[in-house]
Coordinates of C-alpha atoms in Angstrom, one line a residue:
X1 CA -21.6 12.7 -13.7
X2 CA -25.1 12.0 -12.7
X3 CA -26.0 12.1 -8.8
X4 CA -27.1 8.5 -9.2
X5 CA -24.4 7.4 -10.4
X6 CA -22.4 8.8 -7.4
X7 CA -22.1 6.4 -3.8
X8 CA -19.8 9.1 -1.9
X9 CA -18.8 12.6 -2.1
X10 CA -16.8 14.4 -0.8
X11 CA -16.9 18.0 -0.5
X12 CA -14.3 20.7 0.7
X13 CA -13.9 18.7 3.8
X14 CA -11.4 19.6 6.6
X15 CA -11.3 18.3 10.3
X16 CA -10.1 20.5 12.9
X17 CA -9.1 20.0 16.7
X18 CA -8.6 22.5 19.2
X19 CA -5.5 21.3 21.1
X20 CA -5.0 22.6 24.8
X21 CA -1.2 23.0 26.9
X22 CA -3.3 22.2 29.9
X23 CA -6.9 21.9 31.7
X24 CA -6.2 25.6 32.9
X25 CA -6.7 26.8 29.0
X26 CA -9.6 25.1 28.6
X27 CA -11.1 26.4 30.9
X28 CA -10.4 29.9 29.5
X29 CA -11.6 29.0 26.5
X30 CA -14.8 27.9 28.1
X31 CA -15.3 31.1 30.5
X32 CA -13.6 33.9 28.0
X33 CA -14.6 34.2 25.2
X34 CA -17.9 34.4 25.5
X35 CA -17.5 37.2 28.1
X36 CA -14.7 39.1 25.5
X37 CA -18.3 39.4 22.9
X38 CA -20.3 40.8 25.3
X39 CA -18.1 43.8 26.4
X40 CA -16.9 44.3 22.2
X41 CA -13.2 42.9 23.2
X42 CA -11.4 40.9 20.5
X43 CA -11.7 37.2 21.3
X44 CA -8.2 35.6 22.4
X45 CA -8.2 31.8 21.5
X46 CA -6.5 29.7 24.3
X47 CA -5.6 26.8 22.6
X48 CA -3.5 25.8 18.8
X49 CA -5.3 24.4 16.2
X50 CA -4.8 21.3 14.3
X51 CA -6.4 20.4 11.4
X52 CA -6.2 16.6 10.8
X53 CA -8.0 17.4 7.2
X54 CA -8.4 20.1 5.3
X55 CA -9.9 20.8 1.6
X56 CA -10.7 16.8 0.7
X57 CA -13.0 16.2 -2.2
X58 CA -13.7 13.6 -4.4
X59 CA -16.4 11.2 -5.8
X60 CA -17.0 7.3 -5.8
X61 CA -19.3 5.7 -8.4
X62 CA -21.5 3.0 -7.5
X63 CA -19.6 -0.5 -7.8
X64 CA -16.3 1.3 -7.7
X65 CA -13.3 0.4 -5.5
X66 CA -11.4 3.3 -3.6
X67 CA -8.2 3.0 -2.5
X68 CA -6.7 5.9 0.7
X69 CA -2.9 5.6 1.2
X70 CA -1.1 7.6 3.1
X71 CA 1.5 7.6 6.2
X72 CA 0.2 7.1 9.7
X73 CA -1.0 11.0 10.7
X74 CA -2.3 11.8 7.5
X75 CA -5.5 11.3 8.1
X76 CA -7.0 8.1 6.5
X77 CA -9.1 7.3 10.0
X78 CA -10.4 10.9 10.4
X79 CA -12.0 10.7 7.1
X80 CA -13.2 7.3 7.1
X81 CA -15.1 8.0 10.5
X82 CA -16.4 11.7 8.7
X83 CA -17.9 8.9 6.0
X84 CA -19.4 6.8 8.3
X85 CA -21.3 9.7 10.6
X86 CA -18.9 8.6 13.7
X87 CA -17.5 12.0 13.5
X88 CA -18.6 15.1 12.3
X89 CA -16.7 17.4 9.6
X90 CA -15.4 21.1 11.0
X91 CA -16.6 22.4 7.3
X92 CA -17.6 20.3 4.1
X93 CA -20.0 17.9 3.6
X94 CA -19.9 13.9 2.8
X95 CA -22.7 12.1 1.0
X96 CA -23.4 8.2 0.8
X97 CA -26.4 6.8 -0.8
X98 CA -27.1 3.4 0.6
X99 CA -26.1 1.0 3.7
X100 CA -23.0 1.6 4.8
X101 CA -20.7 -1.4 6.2
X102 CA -17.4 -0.2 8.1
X103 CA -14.9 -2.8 9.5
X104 CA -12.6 0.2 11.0
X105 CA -11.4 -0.7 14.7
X106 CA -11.6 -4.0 15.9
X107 CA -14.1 -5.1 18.1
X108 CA -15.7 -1.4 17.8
X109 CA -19.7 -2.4 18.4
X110 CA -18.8 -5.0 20.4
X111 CA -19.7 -5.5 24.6
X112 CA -16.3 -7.4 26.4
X113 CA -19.2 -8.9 28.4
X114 CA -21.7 -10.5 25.9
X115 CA -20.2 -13.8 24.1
X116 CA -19.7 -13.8 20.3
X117 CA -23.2 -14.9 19.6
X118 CA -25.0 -12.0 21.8
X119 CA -22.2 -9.8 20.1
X120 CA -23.6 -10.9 16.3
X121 CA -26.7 -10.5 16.9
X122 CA -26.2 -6.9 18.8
X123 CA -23.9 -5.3 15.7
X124 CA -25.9 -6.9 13.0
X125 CA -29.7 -5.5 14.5
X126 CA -27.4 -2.2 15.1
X127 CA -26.8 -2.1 11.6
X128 CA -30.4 -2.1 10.6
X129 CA -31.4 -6.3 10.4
X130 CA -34.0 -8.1 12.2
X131 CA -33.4 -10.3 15.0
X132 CA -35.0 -12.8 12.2
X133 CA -33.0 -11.9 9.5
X134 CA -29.7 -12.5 11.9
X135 CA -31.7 -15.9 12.9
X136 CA -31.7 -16.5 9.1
X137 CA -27.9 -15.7 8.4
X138 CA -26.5 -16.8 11.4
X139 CA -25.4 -20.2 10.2
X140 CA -23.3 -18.2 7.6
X141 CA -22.0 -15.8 10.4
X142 CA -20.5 -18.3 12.0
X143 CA -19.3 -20.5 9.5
X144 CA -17.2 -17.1 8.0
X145 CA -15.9 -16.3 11.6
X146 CA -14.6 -19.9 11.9
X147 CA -13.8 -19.3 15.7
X148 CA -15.4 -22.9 16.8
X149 CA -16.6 -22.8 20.9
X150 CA -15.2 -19.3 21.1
X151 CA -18.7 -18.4 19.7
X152 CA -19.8 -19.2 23.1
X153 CA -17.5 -17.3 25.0
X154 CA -17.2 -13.8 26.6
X155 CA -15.3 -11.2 24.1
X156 CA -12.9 -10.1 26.2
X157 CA -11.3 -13.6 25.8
X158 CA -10.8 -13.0 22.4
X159 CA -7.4 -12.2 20.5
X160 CA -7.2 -9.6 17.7
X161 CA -7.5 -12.1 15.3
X162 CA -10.9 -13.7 16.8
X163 CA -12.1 -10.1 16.6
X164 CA -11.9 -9.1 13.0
X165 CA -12.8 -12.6 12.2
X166 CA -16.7 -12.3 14.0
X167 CA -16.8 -8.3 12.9
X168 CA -16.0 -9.0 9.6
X169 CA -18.2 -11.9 9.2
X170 CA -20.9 -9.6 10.4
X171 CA -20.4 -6.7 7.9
X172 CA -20.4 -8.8 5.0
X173 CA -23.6 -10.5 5.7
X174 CA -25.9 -7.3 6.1
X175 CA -25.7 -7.1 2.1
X176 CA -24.0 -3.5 2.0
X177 CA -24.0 -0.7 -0.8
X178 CA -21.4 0.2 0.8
X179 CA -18.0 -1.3 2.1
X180 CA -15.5 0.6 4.3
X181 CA -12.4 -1.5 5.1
X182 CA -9.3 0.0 7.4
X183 CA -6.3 -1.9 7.8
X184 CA -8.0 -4.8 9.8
X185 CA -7.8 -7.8 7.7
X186 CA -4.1 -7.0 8.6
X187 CA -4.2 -8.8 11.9
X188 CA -5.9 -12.2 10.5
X189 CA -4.3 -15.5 9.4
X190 CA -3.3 -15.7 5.7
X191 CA -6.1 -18.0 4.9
X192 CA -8.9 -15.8 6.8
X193 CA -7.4 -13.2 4.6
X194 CA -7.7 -14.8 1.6
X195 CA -11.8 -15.3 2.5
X196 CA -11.9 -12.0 3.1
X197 CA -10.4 -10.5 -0.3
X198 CA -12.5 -13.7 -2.1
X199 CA -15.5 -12.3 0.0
X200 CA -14.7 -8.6 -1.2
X201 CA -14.5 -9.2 -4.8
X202 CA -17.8 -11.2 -4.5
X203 CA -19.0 -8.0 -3.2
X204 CA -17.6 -5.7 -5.8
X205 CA -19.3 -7.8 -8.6
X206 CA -22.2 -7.5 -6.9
X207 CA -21.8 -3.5 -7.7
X208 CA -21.2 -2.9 -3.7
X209 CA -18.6 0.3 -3.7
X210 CA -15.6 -0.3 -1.9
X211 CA -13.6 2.2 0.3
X212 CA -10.5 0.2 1.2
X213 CA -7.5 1.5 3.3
X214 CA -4.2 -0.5 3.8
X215 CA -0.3 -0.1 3.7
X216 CA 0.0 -3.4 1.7
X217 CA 0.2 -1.6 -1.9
X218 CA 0.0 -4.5 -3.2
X219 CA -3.4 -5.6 -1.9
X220 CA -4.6 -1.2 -2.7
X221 CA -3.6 -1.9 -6.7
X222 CA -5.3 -5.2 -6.8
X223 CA -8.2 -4.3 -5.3
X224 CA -8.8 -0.8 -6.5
X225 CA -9.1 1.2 -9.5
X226 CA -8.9 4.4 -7.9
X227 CA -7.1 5.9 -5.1
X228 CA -6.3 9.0 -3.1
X229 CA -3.0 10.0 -1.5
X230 CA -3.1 12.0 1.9
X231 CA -0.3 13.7 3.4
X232 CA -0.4 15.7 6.7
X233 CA -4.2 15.9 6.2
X234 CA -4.0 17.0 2.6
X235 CA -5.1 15.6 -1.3
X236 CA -1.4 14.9 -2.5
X237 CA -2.9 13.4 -5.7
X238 CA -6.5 11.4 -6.4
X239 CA -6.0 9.4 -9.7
X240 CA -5.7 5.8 -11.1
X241 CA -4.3 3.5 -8.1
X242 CA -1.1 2.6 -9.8
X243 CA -0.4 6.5 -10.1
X244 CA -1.0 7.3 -6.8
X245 CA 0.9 3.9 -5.3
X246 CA 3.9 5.7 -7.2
X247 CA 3.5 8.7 -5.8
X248 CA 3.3 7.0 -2.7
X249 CA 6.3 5.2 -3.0
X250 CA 8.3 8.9 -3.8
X251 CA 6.6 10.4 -0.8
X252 CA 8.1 7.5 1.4
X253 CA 11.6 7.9 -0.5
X254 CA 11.8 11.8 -0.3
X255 CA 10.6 11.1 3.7
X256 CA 13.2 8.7 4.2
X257 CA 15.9 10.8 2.7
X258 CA 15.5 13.7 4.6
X259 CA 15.5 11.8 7.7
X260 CA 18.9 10.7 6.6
X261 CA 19.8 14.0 6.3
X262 CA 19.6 15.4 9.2
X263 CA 21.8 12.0 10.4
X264 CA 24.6 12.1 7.9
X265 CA 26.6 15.0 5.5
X266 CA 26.1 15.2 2.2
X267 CA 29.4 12.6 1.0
X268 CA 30.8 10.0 3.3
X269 CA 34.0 8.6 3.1
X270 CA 34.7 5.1 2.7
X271 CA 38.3 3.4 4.1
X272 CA 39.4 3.1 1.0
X273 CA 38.9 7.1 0.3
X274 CA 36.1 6.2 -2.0
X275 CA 33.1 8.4 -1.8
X276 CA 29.6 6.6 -0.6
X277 CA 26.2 8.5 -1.7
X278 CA 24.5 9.9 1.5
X279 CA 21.0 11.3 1.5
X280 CA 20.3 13.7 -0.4
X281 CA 19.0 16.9 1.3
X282 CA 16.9 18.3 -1.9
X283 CA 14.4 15.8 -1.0
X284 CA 11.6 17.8 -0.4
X285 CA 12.0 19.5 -3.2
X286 CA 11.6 16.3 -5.5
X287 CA 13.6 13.6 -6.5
X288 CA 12.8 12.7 -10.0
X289 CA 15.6 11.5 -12.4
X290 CA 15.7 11.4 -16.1
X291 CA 14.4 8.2 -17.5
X292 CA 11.5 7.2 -19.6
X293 CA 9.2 10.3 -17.5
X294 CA 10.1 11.8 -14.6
X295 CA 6.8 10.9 -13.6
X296 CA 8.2 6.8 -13.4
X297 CA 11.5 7.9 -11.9
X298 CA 12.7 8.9 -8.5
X299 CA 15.9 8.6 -6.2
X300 CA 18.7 10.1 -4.5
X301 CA 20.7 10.2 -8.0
X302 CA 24.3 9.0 -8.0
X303 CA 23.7 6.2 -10.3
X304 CA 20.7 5.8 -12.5
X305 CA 19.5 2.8 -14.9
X306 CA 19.6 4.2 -18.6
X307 CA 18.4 1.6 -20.6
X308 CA 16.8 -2.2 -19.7
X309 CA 16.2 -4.8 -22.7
X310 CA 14.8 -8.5 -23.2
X311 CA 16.9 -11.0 -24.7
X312 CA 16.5 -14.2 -26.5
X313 CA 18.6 -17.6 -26.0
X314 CA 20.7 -16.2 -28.6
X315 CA 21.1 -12.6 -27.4
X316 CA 19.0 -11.5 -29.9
X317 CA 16.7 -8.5 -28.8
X318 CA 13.2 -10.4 -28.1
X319 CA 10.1 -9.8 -26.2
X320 CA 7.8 -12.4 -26.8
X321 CA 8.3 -15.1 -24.6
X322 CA 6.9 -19.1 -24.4
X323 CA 7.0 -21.4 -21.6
X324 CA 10.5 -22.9 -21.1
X325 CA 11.9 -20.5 -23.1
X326 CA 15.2 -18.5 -21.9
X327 CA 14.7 -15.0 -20.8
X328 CA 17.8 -12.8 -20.6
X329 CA 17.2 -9.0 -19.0
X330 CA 20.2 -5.9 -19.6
X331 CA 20.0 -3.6 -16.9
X332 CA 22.2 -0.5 -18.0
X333 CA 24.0 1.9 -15.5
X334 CA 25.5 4.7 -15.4
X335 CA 27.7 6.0 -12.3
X336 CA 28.5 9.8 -11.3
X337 CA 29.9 8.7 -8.0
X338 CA 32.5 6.1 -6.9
X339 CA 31.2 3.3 -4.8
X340 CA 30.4 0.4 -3.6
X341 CA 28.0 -1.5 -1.5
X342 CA 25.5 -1.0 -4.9
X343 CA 22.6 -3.7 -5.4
X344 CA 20.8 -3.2 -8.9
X345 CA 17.5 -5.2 -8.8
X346 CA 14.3 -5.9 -11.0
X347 CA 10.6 -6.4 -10.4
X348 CA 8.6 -8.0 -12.5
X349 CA 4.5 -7.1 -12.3
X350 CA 1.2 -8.4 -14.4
X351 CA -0.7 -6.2 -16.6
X352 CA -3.0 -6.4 -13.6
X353 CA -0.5 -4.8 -11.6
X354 CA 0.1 -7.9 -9.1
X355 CA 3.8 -8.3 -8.0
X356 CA 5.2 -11.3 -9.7
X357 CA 8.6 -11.4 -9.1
X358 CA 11.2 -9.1 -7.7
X359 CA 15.2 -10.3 -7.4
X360 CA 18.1 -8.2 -7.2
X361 CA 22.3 -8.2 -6.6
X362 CA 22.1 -8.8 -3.3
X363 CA 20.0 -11.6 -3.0
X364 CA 22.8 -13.6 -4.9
X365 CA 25.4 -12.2 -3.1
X366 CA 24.0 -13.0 0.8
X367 CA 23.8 -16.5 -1.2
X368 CA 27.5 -16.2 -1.8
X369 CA 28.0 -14.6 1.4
X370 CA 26.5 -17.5 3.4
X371 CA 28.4 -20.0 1.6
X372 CA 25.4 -21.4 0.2
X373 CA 26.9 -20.5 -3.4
X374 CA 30.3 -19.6 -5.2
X375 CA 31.5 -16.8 -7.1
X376 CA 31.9 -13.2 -6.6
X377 CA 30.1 -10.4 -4.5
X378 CA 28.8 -7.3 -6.7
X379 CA 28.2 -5.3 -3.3
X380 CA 31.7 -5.2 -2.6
X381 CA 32.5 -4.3 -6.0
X382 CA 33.7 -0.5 -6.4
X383 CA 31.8 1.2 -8.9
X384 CA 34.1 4.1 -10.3
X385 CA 32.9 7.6 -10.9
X386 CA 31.7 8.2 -14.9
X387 CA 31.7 4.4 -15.4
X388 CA 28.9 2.6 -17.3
X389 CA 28.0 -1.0 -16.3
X390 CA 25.8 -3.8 -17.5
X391 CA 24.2 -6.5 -14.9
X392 CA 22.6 -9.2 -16.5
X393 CA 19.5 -10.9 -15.1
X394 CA 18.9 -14.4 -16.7
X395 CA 16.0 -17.1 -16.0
X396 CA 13.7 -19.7 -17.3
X397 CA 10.2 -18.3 -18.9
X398 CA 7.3 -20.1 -16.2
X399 CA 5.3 -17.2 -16.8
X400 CA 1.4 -17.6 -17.9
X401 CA 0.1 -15.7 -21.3
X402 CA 0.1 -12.0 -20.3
X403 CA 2.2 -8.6 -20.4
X404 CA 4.7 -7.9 -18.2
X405 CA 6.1 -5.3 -16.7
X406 CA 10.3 -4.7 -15.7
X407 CA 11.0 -2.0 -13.0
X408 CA 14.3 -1.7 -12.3
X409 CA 15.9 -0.1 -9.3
X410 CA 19.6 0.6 -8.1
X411 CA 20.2 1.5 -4.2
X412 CA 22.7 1.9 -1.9
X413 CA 22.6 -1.1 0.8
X414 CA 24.6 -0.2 4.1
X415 CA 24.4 -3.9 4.9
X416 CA 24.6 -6.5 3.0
X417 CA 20.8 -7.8 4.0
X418 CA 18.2 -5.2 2.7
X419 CA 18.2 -3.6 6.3
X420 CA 19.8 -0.3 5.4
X421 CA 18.7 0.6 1.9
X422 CA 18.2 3.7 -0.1
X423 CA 16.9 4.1 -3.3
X424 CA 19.1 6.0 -5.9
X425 CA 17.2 5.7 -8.9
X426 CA 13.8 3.2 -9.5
X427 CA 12.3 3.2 -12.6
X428 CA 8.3 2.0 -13.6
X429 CA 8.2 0.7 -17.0
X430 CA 11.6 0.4 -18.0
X431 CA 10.5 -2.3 -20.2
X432 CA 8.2 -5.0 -21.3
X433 CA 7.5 -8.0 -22.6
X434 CA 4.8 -10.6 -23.3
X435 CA 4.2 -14.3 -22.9
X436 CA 2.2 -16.8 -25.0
X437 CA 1.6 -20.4 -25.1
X438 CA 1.6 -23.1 -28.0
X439 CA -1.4 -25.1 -26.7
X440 CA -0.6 -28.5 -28.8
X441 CA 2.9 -28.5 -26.9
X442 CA 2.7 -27.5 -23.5
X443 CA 0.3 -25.7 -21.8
X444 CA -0.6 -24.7 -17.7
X445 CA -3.3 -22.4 -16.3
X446 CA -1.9 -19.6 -14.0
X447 CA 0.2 -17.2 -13.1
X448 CA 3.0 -19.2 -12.9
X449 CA 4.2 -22.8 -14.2
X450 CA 5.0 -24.9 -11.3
X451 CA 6.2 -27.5 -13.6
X452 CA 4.1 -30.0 -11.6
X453 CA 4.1 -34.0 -12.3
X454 CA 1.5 -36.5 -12.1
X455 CA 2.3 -40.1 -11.4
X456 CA 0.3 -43.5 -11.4

């Protein structure tokens, strides 16, 4: 790929600290060593290291938008501030070609003492503009930040919200090449964020490259094409964003099930002398079950989905769709275990990737649980070891022309509320299916058919 083409790079990069048990060692480590070179001694560190990163690397076209996940500690922050030049790398090297607009921690850039409209005009000449070309873009500045006679005020009177709203509105005005976004559009109002992702996909058809960090996978696989995933300060995988959002979602599973390790023994037994799957304590050495690829599968095993189909009104298989039409789903599962407490559940996602839909069991059964519906409860159902079990999943087609996806998951719910769930086995792409319209009979634009009325 040709250096033009290229807005970051990343190269062998790795972060280290030197962390001290007390002001005494560093001190040594001040006086010491240095002393230890002269006389021909072997140098004795006095403190442990810790690297926070260590061998990154990867490339970001021009235009493109990047996507870092990763738990807390794994060191999405440390590498956004290596990008930005607020820290500097231990070895490797970053590139950026371009102006470079970071909306990392709020109110960073900021004076408590100045009001919001001493503040604008201190980040954005900061960032490189003119006081004339702020005088020019003000209007706009304030208009996105939407904080009213706050503007006027001192920003230390300002809540989190107020902050990101003014740095935001800041960033996005100093026409960037480059867009660095960490997690703070998480503290604004649902409609602020809605400006904000209309705002960034303005910018990204604009060709501005967009470096965007957040625990909402959801907003990472709309927003991105790429991503990486970090772990303890390492590459776990760099690939499409839907790849790596997978692989997210086993690293948070195998995490979770070797915390519940180390709280429960391998079987538990229920009071009726059934057995109950705990978690399983191969975690860490992967959790993928047979399906369609172990690459689309994980869990802690127990009961896995073997097959999910589409039906027709008439049970016939079917997976073309229309507005209005009936759409029956066949989740099949097999047992190794006997059980209960089980919820078996079903997402539905756009080609696009954007959650549609997601229902499971349970939901139904808290209904039933509540009152608020009759019939039986599947959680309390026992699920005997070697059995194999249907649960269908039946709706209304209000789905726009597109392709669909069907994950399908089963997990073990200690309560009957989503509170205390484990995954046993989900599965990406266990089937799919498509909706189309006939125009001269019915037709809605959308996602989703709302089956509005008009009235005169």
């Amino acid at each position: 790929m040709s250096s033009d083409e290229i807005s970051i790079r990343v190269e062998g990069l790795g972060k280290r600290y030197e962390i001290y048990s007390s002001p005494r060692e560093r001190l040594k480590q001040f006086i010491l060593p240095p002393i230890q070179r002269v006389i021909g001694r072997d140098v004795v560190a006095h403190y442990k290291e810790h690297w926070a990163l260590r061998d990154i690397s990867f490339e970001i076209k021009k235009g493109e938008a990047f996507g870092i996940v990763g738990r807390n500690g794994s060191g999405k922050s440390t590498l956004l501030q290596i990008i930005t030049g607020t820290l500097a790398p231990t070895v490797g090297n970053v590139t950026t070609k371009g102006r470079i607009a970071a909306l990392l921690e709020l109110g960073s850039g900021f004076n408590p003492e100045f009001s919001g409209r001493e503040n604008v005009y201190l980040n954005a000449m900061l960032l490189g503009m003119t006081r004339e070309q702020v005088d020019e873009r003000f209007d706009k500045i304030a208009a996105f930040a939407d904080i009213g006679d706050y503007l006027e005020q001192p920003v230390k009177t300002y809540s989190s919200g107020m902050l990101v709203r003014l740095a935001f509105a800041v960033q996005v005005q100093i026409d960037p090449d480059i867009l660095i976004v960490d997690e703070a559009l998480a503290v604004g109002d649902a409609l602020f964020q809605k400006r904000c992702f209309a705002r960034i996909e303005k910018l990204l058809s604009d060709g501005v490259t967009l470096l965007f960090v957040s625990h909402d996978q959801e907003s990472v696989r709309t927003l991105t094409h790429r991503a990486i995933l970090l772990r303890g300060g390492q590459e776990v995988l760099t690939g499409s964003s839907s790849e790596v959002l997978l692989s997210y979602r086993k690293l948070l599973h195998e995490e979770e099930s070797s915390y519940f390790s180390r709280l429960a023994p391998k079987q538990t037994t229920a009071s009726n002398g059934s057995k109950k799957p705990a978690a399983s304590n191969s975690a860490n050495k992967g959790t993928s079950l047979p399906g369609r690829s172990d690459n689309l599968s994980f869990g802690d095993g127990g009961i896995e989905v073997t097959a999910v189909q589409t039906f027709d009104a008439d049970g016939e298989t079917c997976a073309v769709f229309y507005p209005g039409d009936p759409v029956k789903i066949r989740v099949r599962c097999h047992s190794t275990i006997t059980t209960d407490r089980i919820n078996v559940s079903i997402r539905i996602r756009s080609r696009e990737g954007i959650k549609i839909y997601s229902w499971g069991t349970l939901n139904q059964d808290m209904q039933v649980l509540n009152g608020a519906l009759g019939g039986e409860v599947f959680w309390t159902r026992e699920i005997q070891e070697n059995e194999d079990f249907d649960v269908w999943f039946e709706c209304s087609c209000t789905l726009g022309p597109n392709l669909y996806e069907i994950q399908a998951a089963i997990s073990y719910e200690g309560k009957p509320d989503y509170t205390e769930q484990r995954i046993l086995h989900w599965k990406d792409e266990a089937a799919f299916f498509q909706t189309l319209m006939r125009q001269n009979e019915y037709a809605f634009g959308g996602m989703t058919d709302l089956r509005m009325k008009a009235m005169w």
